[in-house]
PDB file of C-alpha atoms in Angstrom:
ATOM      1  CA  MET A   2       0.000   0.000   0.000  1.00 56.00           C
ATOM      2  CA  LYS A   3       1.230   3.486  -0.842  1.00 66.00           C
ATOM      3  CA  GLN A   4       2.119   5.946   1.904  1.00 77.00           C
ATOM      4  CA  ILE A   5      -0.394   8.791   2.262  1.00 80.00           C
ATOM      5  CA  ASP A   6       1.026  12.281   1.977  1.00 79.00           C
ATOM      6  CA  PRO A   7      -1.445  14.747   3.549  1.00 76.00           C
ATOM      7  CA  PHE A   8       0.092  17.593   1.530  1.00 75.00           C
ATOM      8  CA  SER A   9      -0.622  16.044  -1.872  1.00 82.00           C
ATOM      9  CA  ASN A  10      -3.497  13.640  -1.180  1.00 78.00           C
ATOM     10  CA  THR A  11      -6.816  15.034  -2.442  1.00 80.00           C
ATOM     11  CA  SER A  12      -8.830  13.427   0.327  1.00 80.00           C
ATOM     12  CA  TYR A  13      -6.812  15.128   3.046  1.00 73.00           C
ATOM     13  CA  LYS A  14      -6.086  18.399   1.293  1.00 76.00           C
ATOM     14  CA  PHE A  15      -9.414  19.115  -0.436  1.00 78.00           C
ATOM     15  CA  GLY A  16     -11.889  16.572   0.926  1.00 78.00           C
ATOM     16  CA  PHE A  17     -12.091  15.012  -2.558  1.00 83.00           C
ATOM     17  CA  GLY A  18     -12.259  11.260  -2.357  1.00 89.00           C
ATOM     18  CA  PHE A  19     -14.642   8.342  -2.442  1.00 92.00           C
ATOM     19  CA  PHE A  20     -15.307   5.725   0.169  1.00 93.00           C
ATOM     20  CA  GLU A  21     -17.388   2.658   0.843  1.00 95.00           C
ATOM     21  CA  THR A  22     -18.002   1.168   4.263  1.00 94.00           C
ATOM     22  CA  MET A  23     -19.090  -2.435   4.575  1.00 95.00           C
ATOM     23  CA  ARG A  24     -19.172  -5.373   6.930  1.00 95.00           C
ATOM     24  CA  ALA A  25     -17.699  -8.854   6.840  1.00 96.00           C
ATOM     25  CA  ILE A  26     -18.933 -11.809   8.837  1.00 95.00           C
ATOM     26  CA  TYR A  27     -16.746 -14.918   8.879  1.00 90.00           C
ATOM     27  CA  GLU A  28     -14.726 -13.692   5.886  1.00 88.00           C
ATOM     28  CA  LYS A  29     -17.899 -13.045   3.836  1.00 93.00           C
ATOM     29  CA  ILE A  30     -18.015  -9.393   2.790  1.00 95.00           C
ATOM     30  CA  ILE A  31     -21.661  -8.371   2.776  1.00 95.00           C
ATOM     31  CA  PHE A  32     -22.848  -6.790  -0.516  1.00 95.00           C
ATOM     32  CA  PHE A  33     -19.248  -6.506  -1.712  1.00 96.00           C
ATOM     33  CA  ASP A  34     -20.126  -6.514  -5.425  1.00 96.00           C
ATOM     34  CA  GLU A  35     -22.744  -3.803  -4.927  1.00 96.00           C
ATOM     35  CA  HIS A  36     -20.349  -1.589  -2.959  1.00 96.00           C
ATOM     36  CA  ILE A  37     -17.631  -1.860  -5.602  1.00 96.00           C
ATOM     37  CA  ALA A  38     -20.132  -1.278  -8.426  1.00 95.00           C
ATOM     38  CA  ARG A  39     -21.351   1.906  -6.698  1.00 95.00           C
ATOM     39  CA  LEU A  40     -17.782   3.081  -6.174  1.00 95.00           C
ATOM     40  CA  ASN A  41     -16.877   2.432  -9.824  1.00 95.00           C
ATOM     41  CA  THR A  42     -20.013   4.230 -11.035  1.00 94.00           C
ATOM     42  CA  SER A  43     -19.062   7.276  -8.964  1.00 93.00           C
ATOM     43  CA  LEU A  44     -15.489   7.193 -10.276  1.00 94.00           C
ATOM     44  CA  LYS A  45     -16.760   7.030 -13.845  1.00 94.00           C
ATOM     45  CA  LYS A  46     -18.785  10.235 -13.308  1.00 93.00           C
ATOM     46  CA  PHE A  47     -15.515  12.013 -12.552  1.00 92.00           C
ATOM     47  CA  ASN A  48     -13.604  10.347 -15.417  1.00 93.00           C
ATOM     48  CA  LEU A  49     -11.425   8.415 -12.979  1.00 92.00           C
ATOM     49  CA  ASN A  50     -10.149   4.873 -13.466  1.00 91.00           C
ATOM     50  CA  LYS A  51     -12.270   2.190 -11.879  1.00 93.00           C
ATOM     51  CA  VAL A  52     -10.906  -0.017  -9.123  1.00 94.00           C
ATOM     52  CA  ASP A  53     -10.036  -3.686  -9.538  1.00 95.00           C
ATOM     53  CA  LYS A  54     -12.643  -5.625  -7.581  1.00 95.00           C
ATOM     54  CA  GLU A  55     -10.556  -8.791  -7.220  1.00 96.00           C
ATOM     55  CA  ILE A  56      -7.444  -7.007  -5.916  1.00 95.00           C
ATOM     56  CA  ILE A  57      -9.500  -5.118  -3.352  1.00 95.00           C
ATOM     57  CA  TYR A  58     -11.301  -8.291  -2.280  1.00 96.00           C
ATOM     58  CA  GLN A  59      -8.051 -10.217  -1.804  1.00 95.00           C
ATOM     59  CA  ASN A  60      -6.405  -7.365   0.153  1.00 94.00           C
ATOM     60  CA  ILE A  61      -9.373  -7.042   2.495  1.00 95.00           C
ATOM     61  CA  LEU A  62      -9.660 -10.795   2.998  1.00 94.00           C
ATOM     62  CA  LYS A  63      -5.938 -11.007   3.812  1.00 94.00           C
ATOM     63  CA  GLU A  64      -6.365  -8.280   6.454  1.00 93.00           C
ATOM     64  CA  ILE A  65      -9.410  -9.990   8.002  1.00 94.00           C
ATOM     65  CA  LYS A  66      -7.562 -13.310   8.222  1.00 94.00           C
ATOM     66  CA  LYS A  67      -4.431 -11.678   9.617  1.00 94.00           C
ATOM     67  CA  LYS A  68      -6.417  -9.953  12.363  1.00 94.00           C
ATOM     68  CA  LYS A  69      -8.587 -13.057  12.911  1.00 93.00           C
ATOM     69  CA  PHE A  70     -11.823 -11.057  12.890  1.00 93.00           C
ATOM     70  CA  LYS A  71     -15.111 -12.964  12.845  1.00 94.00           C
ATOM     71  CA  ASP A  72     -17.067  -9.725  12.440  1.00 95.00           C
ATOM     72  CA  ALA A  73     -15.347  -6.781  10.751  1.00 95.00           C
ATOM     73  CA  ARG A  74     -16.045  -3.213   9.669  1.00 95.00           C
ATOM     74  CA  ILE A  75     -14.292  -2.295   6.421  1.00 96.00           C
ATOM     75  CA  ARG A  76     -13.699   1.076   4.836  1.00 94.00           C
ATOM     76  CA  ILE A  77     -12.213   1.504   1.378  1.00 94.00           C
ATOM     77  CA  THR A  78     -11.052   5.011   0.512  1.00 92.00           C
ATOM     78  CA  TYR A  79     -10.132   6.115  -3.012  1.00 92.00           C
ATOM     79  CA  SER A  80      -8.234   9.361  -3.452  1.00 90.00           C
ATOM     80  CA  LEU A  81      -5.690  10.966  -5.742  1.00 89.00           C
ATOM     81  CA  GLN A  82      -2.123  11.715  -4.816  1.00 88.00           C
ATOM     82  CA  ASN A  83       0.307  13.368  -7.223  1.00 86.00           C
ATOM     83  CA  ASP A  84      -2.140  12.550 -10.067  1.00 82.00           C
ATOM     84  CA  ASN A  85      -2.138   8.830  -9.160  1.00 87.00           C
ATOM     85  CA  SER A  86      -5.045   6.956  -7.642  1.00 89.00           C
ATOM     86  CA  ILE A  87      -4.502   5.581  -4.162  1.00 89.00           C
ATOM     87  CA  ILE A  88      -6.732   3.103  -2.380  1.00 91.00           C
ATOM     88  CA  THR A  89      -6.526   2.574   1.348  1.00 89.00           C
ATOM     89  CA  TYR A  90      -8.209  -0.100   3.450  1.00 89.00           C
ATOM     90  CA  GLU A  91      -9.303   0.122   7.044  1.00 92.00           C
ATOM     91  CA  VAL A  92     -10.342  -3.183   8.630  1.00 94.00           C
ATOM     92  CA  GLN A  93     -11.496  -3.033  12.232  1.00 94.00           C
ATOM     93  CA  LYS A  94     -13.401  -5.266  14.588  1.00 94.00           C
ATOM     94  CA  PHE A  95     -17.110  -4.583  14.179  1.00 92.00           C
ATOM     95  CA  GLU A  96     -18.649  -3.002  17.250  1.00 87.00           C
ATOM     96  CA  HIS A  97     -22.248  -2.046  17.723  1.00 79.00           C
ATOM     97  CA  THR A  98     -22.236   1.732  18.131  1.00 74.00           C
ATOM     98  CA  PHE A  99     -25.975   2.202  17.897  1.00 70.00           C
ATOM     99  CA  PRO A 100     -27.363   3.112  21.329  1.00 69.00           C
ATOM    100  CA  ASP A 101     -29.795   0.701  22.971  1.00 71.00           C
ATOM    101  CA  ARG A 102     -32.383   3.432  23.401  1.00 71.00           C
ATOM    102  CA  ALA A 103     -32.117   5.286  20.125  1.00 73.00           C
ATOM    103  CA  LYS A 104     -34.859   7.536  18.829  1.00 76.00           C
ATOM    104  CA  ILE A 105     -35.873   6.877  15.245  1.00 78.00           C
ATOM    105  CA  SER A 106     -37.341   9.590  13.047  1.00 82.00           C
ATOM    106  CA  PHE A 107     -38.155   9.777   9.364  1.00 84.00           C
ATOM    107  CA  SER A 108     -37.001  12.408   6.890  1.00 81.00           C
ATOM    108  CA  LYS A 109     -39.328  14.001   4.368  1.00 85.00           C
ATOM    109  CA  ILE A 110     -36.511  13.835   1.826  1.00 81.00           C
ATOM    110  CA  LYS A 111     -36.572  10.632  -0.195  1.00 76.00           C
ATOM    111  CA  LEU A 112     -33.201   9.216  -1.192  1.00 71.00           C
ATOM    112  CA  ILE A 113     -33.021   7.060  -4.265  1.00 72.00           C
ATOM    113  CA  HIS A 114     -31.174   3.795  -3.586  1.00 68.00           C
ATOM    114  CA  GLY A 115     -28.258   3.506  -5.955  1.00 66.00           C
ATOM    115  CA  ASP A 116     -27.772   7.262  -6.349  1.00 61.00           C
ATOM    116  CA  GLU A 117     -23.999   7.308  -5.969  1.00 59.00           C
ATOM    117  CA  LEU A 118     -23.476  10.993  -5.205  1.00 57.00           C
ATOM    118  CA  ARG A 119     -26.306  11.773  -2.858  1.00 50.00           C
TER     119      ARG A 119
END
């Protein structure tokens, strides 16, 4: 993995980047294909090269196995650095962060599932 330079990385410097957050249970990444398809669709809208699904899958799986996680939270971040694409992976143990007594409310704004940039 490439070293991130906060002075030339677009995600750090300008807030320009793309990310997907997903979950893996027993080395099965939930909705992996859908997450990567959404990421690639977003990249295409900005005329950026799409990511290689298989390479990303293998890198994440290697990290999950190395850390011996049965339940993992995964974040893939795509950014540009010195005009080159850079993909970083964050694999952490999944922890429930939703409070036991949460209040649920509904928005009047309807989001369209699959709308990559909303």
